[in-house]
PDB file of C-alpha atoms in Angstrom:
ATOM      1  CA  UNK A   1      14.051  12.387  17.187  1.00  0.00           C
ATOM      2  CA  UNK A   2      16.372  11.099  14.455  1.00  0.00           C
ATOM      3  CA  UNK A   3      18.866  12.815  12.204  1.00  0.00           C
ATOM      4  CA  UNK A   4      18.287  12.013   8.524  1.00  0.00           C
ATOM      5  CA  UNK A   5      20.483  13.147   5.649  1.00  0.00           C
ATOM      6  CA  UNK A   6      18.827  15.433   3.104  1.00  0.00           C
ATOM      7  CA  UNK A   7      19.728  15.204  -0.594  1.00  0.00           C
ATOM      8  CA  UNK A   8      21.803  18.364  -0.038  1.00  0.00           C
ATOM      9  CA  UNK A   9      23.767  16.405   2.620  1.00  0.00           C
ATOM     10  CA  UNK A  10      22.459  18.476   5.527  1.00  0.00           C
ATOM     11  CA  UNK A  11      21.350  16.516   8.597  1.00  0.00           C
ATOM     12  CA  UNK A  12      17.698  17.105   9.475  1.00  0.00           C
ATOM     13  CA  UNK A  13      15.992  16.288  12.791  1.00  0.00           C
ATOM     14  CA  UNK A  14      12.834  14.262  12.111  1.00  0.00           C
ATOM     15  CA  UNK A  15      10.418  13.041  14.764  1.00  0.00           C
ATOM     16  CA  UNK A  16      10.374   9.472  13.446  1.00  0.00           C
ATOM     17  CA  UNK A  17       9.051   6.765  15.776  1.00  0.00           C
ATOM     18  CA  UNK A  18      10.156   3.178  15.289  1.00  0.00           C
ATOM     19  CA  UNK A  19       6.552   2.054  15.898  1.00  0.00           C
ATOM     20  CA  UNK A  20       3.326   3.900  15.069  1.00  0.00           C
ATOM     21  CA  UNK A  21       0.461   2.612  17.213  1.00  0.00           C
ATOM     22  CA  UNK A  22      -2.961   3.584  15.886  1.00  0.00           C
ATOM     23  CA  UNK A  23      -4.553   2.637  19.210  1.00  0.00           C
ATOM     24  CA  UNK A  24      -2.217   4.829  21.259  1.00  0.00           C
ATOM     25  CA  UNK A  25      -2.418   7.757  18.812  1.00  0.00           C
ATOM     26  CA  UNK A  26      -5.370   7.539  16.368  1.00  0.00           C
ATOM     27  CA  UNK A  27      -4.406  10.919  14.866  1.00  0.00           C
ATOM     28  CA  UNK A  28      -1.857   9.069  12.736  1.00  0.00           C
ATOM     29  CA  UNK A  29      -4.669   7.444  10.726  1.00  0.00           C
ATOM     30  CA  UNK A  30      -6.064  10.588   9.033  1.00  0.00           C
ATOM     31  CA  UNK A  31      -2.552  12.012   8.684  1.00  0.00           C
ATOM     32  CA  UNK A  32      -1.233   8.990   6.821  1.00  0.00           C
ATOM     33  CA  UNK A  33      -4.467   8.629   4.842  1.00  0.00           C
ATOM     34  CA  UNK A  34      -3.893  12.171   3.593  1.00  0.00           C
ATOM     35  CA  UNK A  35      -0.299  11.378   2.598  1.00  0.00           C
ATOM     36  CA  UNK A  36       1.262  13.110   5.594  1.00  0.00           C
ATOM     37  CA  UNK A  37       4.247  11.040   6.734  1.00  0.00           C
ATOM     38  CA  UNK A  38       6.686  11.777   9.571  1.00  0.00           C
ATOM     39  CA  UNK A  39       8.893  14.460   8.022  1.00  0.00           C
ATOM     40  CA  UNK A  40      10.601  17.815   8.439  1.00  0.00           C
ATOM     41  CA  UNK A  41      11.802  20.602   6.171  1.00  0.00           C
ATOM     42  CA  UNK A  42      15.519  20.848   5.551  1.00  0.00           C
ATOM     43  CA  UNK A  43      16.813  24.101   7.066  1.00  0.00           C
ATOM     44  CA  UNK A  44      19.413  24.403   4.299  1.00  0.00           C
ATOM     45  CA  UNK A  45      17.491  23.782   1.058  1.00  0.00           C
ATOM     46  CA  UNK A  46      13.857  23.609   2.235  1.00  0.00           C
ATOM     47  CA  UNK A  47      13.224  20.100   0.859  1.00  0.00           C
ATOM     48  CA  UNK A  48      10.827  17.805   2.701  1.00  0.00           C
ATOM     49  CA  UNK A  49      12.809  15.008   4.371  1.00  0.00           C
ATOM     50  CA  UNK A  50      10.773  11.940   5.228  1.00  0.00           C
ATOM     51  CA  UNK A  51      11.513   9.454   7.967  1.00  0.00           C
ATOM     52  CA  UNK A  52      13.593   6.581   6.714  1.00  0.00           C
ATOM     53  CA  UNK A  53      12.047   3.151   6.447  1.00  0.00           C
ATOM     54  CA  UNK A  54      11.567   0.578   7.858  1.00  0.00           C
ATOM     55  CA  UNK A  55       9.228   1.139  10.768  1.00  0.00           C
ATOM     56  CA  UNK A  56       6.259  -0.715  12.256  1.00  0.00           C
ATOM     57  CA  UNK A  57       2.574   0.202  12.244  1.00  0.00           C
ATOM     58  CA  UNK A  58       0.385  -1.626  14.747  1.00  0.00           C
ATOM     59  CA  UNK A  59      -3.146  -1.637  16.103  1.00  0.00           C
ATOM     60  CA  UNK A  60      -4.059  -4.464  18.448  1.00  0.00           C
ATOM     61  CA  UNK A  61      -7.756  -3.537  18.375  1.00  0.00           C
ATOM     62  CA  UNK A  62      -7.782  -3.911  14.576  1.00  0.00           C
ATOM     63  CA  UNK A  63      -5.495  -6.944  14.380  1.00  0.00           C
ATOM     64  CA  UNK A  64      -2.998  -4.796  12.458  1.00  0.00           C
ATOM     65  CA  UNK A  65       0.734  -5.511  12.452  1.00  0.00           C
ATOM     66  CA  UNK A  66       2.669  -4.055   9.515  1.00  0.00           C
ATOM     67  CA  UNK A  67       6.305  -3.493   8.729  1.00  0.00           C
ATOM     68  CA  UNK A  68       6.808  -0.711   6.184  1.00  0.00           C
ATOM     69  CA  UNK A  69       9.871  -1.434   4.057  1.00  0.00           C
ATOM     70  CA  UNK A  70      11.598   0.830   1.508  1.00  0.00           C
ATOM     71  CA  UNK A  71      10.970   0.380  -2.218  1.00  0.00           C
ATOM     72  CA  UNK A  72      14.479  -1.057  -2.545  1.00  0.00           C
ATOM     73  CA  UNK A  73      13.170  -4.171  -0.796  1.00  0.00           C
ATOM     74  CA  UNK A  74      10.459  -4.797  -3.421  1.00  0.00           C
ATOM     75  CA  UNK A  75      12.168  -7.650  -5.276  1.00  0.00           C
ATOM     76  CA  UNK A  76      13.086  -9.343  -1.996  1.00  0.00           C
ATOM     77  CA  UNK A  77       9.462  -9.035  -0.863  1.00  0.00           C
ATOM     78  CA  UNK A  78       8.255 -10.624  -4.104  1.00  0.00           C
ATOM     79  CA  UNK A  79      10.644 -13.516  -3.458  1.00  0.00           C
ATOM     80  CA  UNK A  80       9.511 -13.857   0.156  1.00  0.00           C
ATOM     81  CA  UNK A  81      12.960 -12.932   1.472  1.00  0.00           C
ATOM     82  CA  UNK A  82      12.419  -9.400   2.816  1.00  0.00           C
ATOM     83  CA  UNK A  83      12.604  -8.845   6.596  1.00  0.00           C
ATOM     84  CA  UNK A  84      13.549 -12.505   6.961  1.00  0.00           C
ATOM     85  CA  UNK A  85      13.341 -12.617  10.765  1.00  0.00           C
ATOM     86  CA  UNK A  86      10.011 -10.786  11.037  1.00  0.00           C
ATOM     87  CA  UNK A  87       6.418 -11.988  11.091  1.00  0.00           C
ATOM     88  CA  UNK A  88       4.443  -8.804  10.380  1.00  0.00           C
ATOM     89  CA  UNK A  89       2.619  -8.195   7.104  1.00  0.00           C
ATOM     90  CA  UNK A  90       4.770  -6.217   4.661  1.00  0.00           C
ATOM     91  CA  UNK A  91       3.854  -3.035   2.838  1.00  0.00           C
ATOM     92  CA  UNK A  92       6.360  -1.366   0.525  1.00  0.00           C
ATOM     93  CA  UNK A  93       6.997   2.356   0.509  1.00  0.00           C
ATOM     94  CA  UNK A  94       4.988   5.307   1.681  1.00  0.00           C
ATOM     95  CA  UNK A  95       2.416   5.085  -1.133  1.00  0.00           C
ATOM     96  CA  UNK A  96       1.262   1.643   0.030  1.00  0.00           C
ATOM     97  CA  UNK A  97       1.252   2.821   3.649  1.00  0.00           C
ATOM     98  CA  UNK A  98      -0.962   5.792   2.764  1.00  0.00           C
ATOM     99  CA  UNK A  99      -3.311   3.471   0.884  1.00  0.00           C
ATOM    100  CA  UNK A 100      -3.547   1.083   3.852  1.00  0.00           C
ATOM    101  CA  UNK A 101      -4.264   3.974   6.205  1.00  0.00           C
ATOM    102  CA  UNK A 102      -7.232   4.923   3.994  1.00  0.00           C
ATOM    103  CA  UNK A 103      -8.555   1.371   4.294  1.00  0.00           C
ATOM    104  CA  UNK A 104      -8.183   1.500   8.078  1.00  0.00           C
ATOM    105  CA  UNK A 105      -9.915   4.892   8.202  1.00  0.00           C
ATOM    106  CA  UNK A 106     -12.781   3.634   6.026  1.00  0.00           C
ATOM    107  CA  UNK A 107     -13.143   0.309   7.836  1.00  0.00           C
ATOM    108  CA  UNK A 108     -12.361  -1.831   4.777  1.00  0.00           C
ATOM    109  CA  UNK A 109     -10.867  -5.303   4.510  1.00  0.00           C
ATOM    110  CA  UNK A 110      -7.562  -4.969   2.596  1.00  0.00           C
ATOM    111  CA  UNK A 111      -7.952  -8.309   0.794  1.00  0.00           C
ATOM    112  CA  UNK A 112     -11.339  -7.289  -0.604  1.00  0.00           C
ATOM    113  CA  UNK A 113      -9.913  -3.967  -1.797  1.00  0.00           C
ATOM    114  CA  UNK A 114      -6.995  -5.796  -3.411  1.00  0.00           C
ATOM    115  CA  UNK A 115      -9.423  -8.094  -5.238  1.00  0.00           C
ATOM    116  CA  UNK A 116     -11.263  -5.060  -6.626  1.00  0.00           C
ATOM    117  CA  UNK A 117      -7.935  -3.553  -7.703  1.00  0.00           C
ATOM    118  CA  UNK A 118      -7.109  -6.776  -9.544  1.00  0.00           C
ATOM    119  CA  UNK A 119     -10.362  -6.567 -11.528  1.00  0.00           C
ATOM    120  CA  UNK A 120      -9.821  -2.889 -12.349  1.00  0.00           C
ATOM    121  CA  UNK A 121      -6.221  -3.459 -13.405  1.00  0.00           C
ATOM    122  CA  UNK A 122      -7.295  -6.264 -15.713  1.00  0.00           C
ATOM    123  CA  UNK A 123      -9.827  -4.018 -17.450  1.00  0.00           C
ATOM    124  CA  UNK A 124      -7.285  -1.204 -17.809  1.00  0.00           C
ATOM    125  CA  UNK A 125      -4.712  -3.560 -19.312  1.00  0.00           C
ATOM    126  CA  UNK A 126      -7.273  -4.871 -21.790  1.00  0.00           C
ATOM    127  CA  UNK A 127      -7.862  -1.351 -23.089  1.00  0.00           C
ATOM    128  CA  UNK A 128      -4.168  -0.395 -23.049  1.00  0.00           C
ATOM    129  CA  UNK A 129      -2.110  -3.637 -23.330  1.00  0.00           C
ATOM    130  CA  UNK A 130       1.265  -1.859 -23.498  1.00  0.00           C
ATOM    131  CA  UNK A 131       0.688   0.307 -20.426  1.00  0.00           C
ATOM    132  CA  UNK A 132       2.275  -0.425 -17.062  1.00  0.00           C
ATOM    133  CA  UNK A 133      -0.829   0.028 -14.965  1.00  0.00           C
ATOM    134  CA  UNK A 134      -1.014   0.550 -11.210  1.00  0.00           C
ATOM    135  CA  UNK A 135      -4.230   0.875  -9.222  1.00  0.00           C
ATOM    136  CA  UNK A 136      -4.490   2.650  -5.871  1.00  0.00           C
ATOM    137  CA  UNK A 137      -7.389   2.976  -3.448  1.00  0.00           C
ATOM    138  CA  UNK A 138      -8.008   6.673  -2.858  1.00  0.00           C
ATOM    139  CA  UNK A 139     -10.832   6.573  -0.303  1.00  0.00           C
ATOM    140  CA  UNK A 140     -14.616   6.681   0.013  1.00  0.00           C
ATOM    141  CA  UNK A 141     -16.317   9.380  -2.077  1.00  0.00           C
ATOM    142  CA  UNK A 142     -20.074   9.917  -1.830  1.00  0.00           C
ATOM    143  CA  UNK A 143     -20.597   6.359  -0.582  1.00  0.00           C
ATOM    144  CA  UNK A 144     -18.456   4.752  -3.314  1.00  0.00           C
ATOM    145  CA  UNK A 145     -14.901   3.402  -3.329  1.00  0.00           C
ATOM    146  CA  UNK A 146     -12.663   5.608  -5.471  1.00  0.00           C
ATOM    147  CA  UNK A 147      -9.638   4.153  -7.244  1.00  0.00           C
ATOM    148  CA  UNK A 148      -6.922   5.926  -9.213  1.00  0.00           C
ATOM    149  CA  UNK A 149      -5.444   4.114 -12.217  1.00  0.00           C
ATOM    150  CA  UNK A 150      -1.907   5.217 -13.005  1.00  0.00           C
ATOM    151  CA  UNK A 151       0.425   4.480 -15.904  1.00  0.00           C
ATOM    152  CA  UNK A 152      -2.063   4.831 -18.756  1.00  0.00           C
ATOM    153  CA  UNK A 153      -0.595   5.658 -22.151  1.00  0.00           C
ATOM    154  CA  UNK A 154      -2.712   8.787 -22.278  1.00  0.00           C
ATOM    155  CA  UNK A 155      -0.523  10.146 -19.502  1.00  0.00           C
ATOM    156  CA  UNK A 156      -3.551  10.874 -17.385  1.00  0.00           C
ATOM    157  CA  UNK A 157      -4.730   9.139 -14.224  1.00  0.00           C
ATOM    158  CA  UNK A 158      -8.010   7.317 -14.544  1.00  0.00           C
ATOM    159  CA  UNK A 159     -10.563   7.631 -11.761  1.00  0.00           C
ATOM    160  CA  UNK A 160     -13.071   4.846 -11.146  1.00  0.00           C
ATOM    161  CA  UNK A 161     -15.749   4.702  -8.470  1.00  0.00           C
ATOM    162  CA  UNK A 162     -17.321   1.416  -7.437  1.00  0.00           C
ATOM    163  CA  UNK A 163     -20.480   1.173  -5.345  1.00  0.00           C
ATOM    164  CA  UNK A 164     -20.083  -0.032  -1.772  1.00  0.00           C
ATOM    165  CA  UNK A 165     -22.301  -2.976  -2.718  1.00  0.00           C
ATOM    166  CA  UNK A 166     -19.540  -4.262  -5.034  1.00  0.00           C
ATOM    167  CA  UNK A 167     -17.080  -4.198  -2.143  1.00  0.00           C
ATOM    168  CA  UNK A 168     -19.571  -5.900   0.189  1.00  0.00           C
ATOM    169  CA  UNK A 169     -20.083  -8.751  -2.293  1.00  0.00           C
ATOM    170  CA  UNK A 170     -16.349  -9.322  -2.721  1.00  0.00           C
ATOM    171  CA  UNK A 171     -15.801  -9.197   1.050  1.00  0.00           C
ATOM    172  CA  UNK A 172     -18.516 -11.817   1.541  1.00  0.00           C
ATOM    173  CA  UNK A 173     -16.966 -14.027  -1.165  1.00  0.00           C
ATOM    174  CA  UNK A 174     -13.405 -13.786   0.187  1.00  0.00           C
ATOM    175  CA  UNK A 175     -13.328 -17.182   1.946  1.00  0.00           C
ATOM    176  CA  UNK A 176     -14.162 -18.960  -1.313  1.00  0.00           C
ATOM    177  CA  UNK A 177     -11.993 -16.699  -3.485  1.00  0.00           C
ATOM    178  CA  UNK A 178      -8.881 -16.983  -1.337  1.00  0.00           C
ATOM    179  CA  UNK A 179      -8.326 -20.630  -2.261  1.00  0.00           C
ATOM    180  CA  UNK A 180      -8.433 -19.965  -6.005  1.00  0.00           C
ATOM    181  CA  UNK A 181      -5.917 -18.372  -8.336  1.00  0.00           C
ATOM    182  CA  UNK A 182      -4.891 -15.646  -8.714  1.00  0.00           C
ATOM    183  CA  UNK A 183      -6.115 -14.736  -5.235  1.00  0.00           C
ATOM    184  CA  UNK A 184      -4.235 -17.571  -3.556  1.00  0.00           C
ATOM    185  CA  UNK A 185      -0.981 -16.114  -4.922  1.00  0.00           C
ATOM    186  CA  UNK A 186      -1.965 -12.532  -4.140  1.00  0.00           C
ATOM    187  CA  UNK A 187      -2.784 -13.290  -0.507  1.00  0.00           C
ATOM    188  CA  UNK A 188       0.029 -15.774   0.179  1.00  0.00           C
ATOM    189  CA  UNK A 189       3.059 -14.853   2.244  1.00  0.00           C
ATOM    190  CA  UNK A 190       3.604 -11.613   4.110  1.00  0.00           C
ATOM    191  CA  UNK A 191       3.353  -9.269   1.097  1.00  0.00           C
ATOM    192  CA  UNK A 192      -0.240  -9.424  -0.154  1.00  0.00           C
ATOM    193  CA  UNK A 193      -0.541  -7.312  -3.257  1.00  0.00           C
ATOM    194  CA  UNK A 194      -1.498  -7.651  -6.915  1.00  0.00           C
ATOM    195  CA  UNK A 195       1.834  -5.974  -7.697  1.00  0.00           C
ATOM    196  CA  UNK A 196       3.701  -9.246  -7.242  1.00  0.00           C
ATOM    197  CA  UNK A 197       1.660 -11.084  -9.891  1.00  0.00           C
ATOM    198  CA  UNK A 198       3.806  -9.835 -12.773  1.00  0.00           C
ATOM    199  CA  UNK A 199       6.939 -11.045 -11.024  1.00  0.00           C
ATOM    200  CA  UNK A 200       5.419 -14.436 -10.204  1.00  0.00           C
ATOM    201  CA  UNK A 201       4.309 -14.847 -13.817  1.00  0.00           C
ATOM    202  CA  UNK A 202       7.792 -13.979 -15.115  1.00  0.00           C
ATOM    203  CA  UNK A 203       9.427 -16.325 -12.610  1.00  0.00           C
ATOM    204  CA  UNK A 204       7.197 -19.234 -13.653  1.00  0.00           C
ATOM    205  CA  UNK A 205       8.089 -18.671 -17.324  1.00  0.00           C
ATOM    206  CA  UNK A 206      11.849 -18.478 -16.673  1.00  0.00           C
TER     207      UNK A 206
END
């Protein structure tokens, strides 16, 4: 149990483990996949107070070793300087943790999902060049992979479903894809996300 300060300055007791082990307690997988993070309601104002980051998420049986860092560490992660003494793969913020939990629940390879997100983001940016698009994996729906596309100028979230066969093809092609750009950049280092591509492009132009 940890005491975490609410935005109203009250101290709230939150059952916040330093390490979440999916093998020791598999119930964390559906909870996180549903967006349910370690949290408690503030007794003073009623706000939901989430456990502070960072913490680790591990699963030896799945070869999973993550460190979940706060959003404030994003630029450092892009530069390869976040959690300098660690070795675990980095995910940033609760949204990325929830997304990864859905991949674990659905038995998907994160790199293949990230490659599909890259293709979907490219198509969205072609249709709305001025939009700041983000793509998130939302889970399996009726045998298809469902993605939510955020940041569209219309103000609405786009929903795209891809057949499982599309995922299977990308997963099979991963060994060849991983050595080519942009996938080499996406999968390099400890933070493996299409989100860092914009930063890498800006850095190369500076």
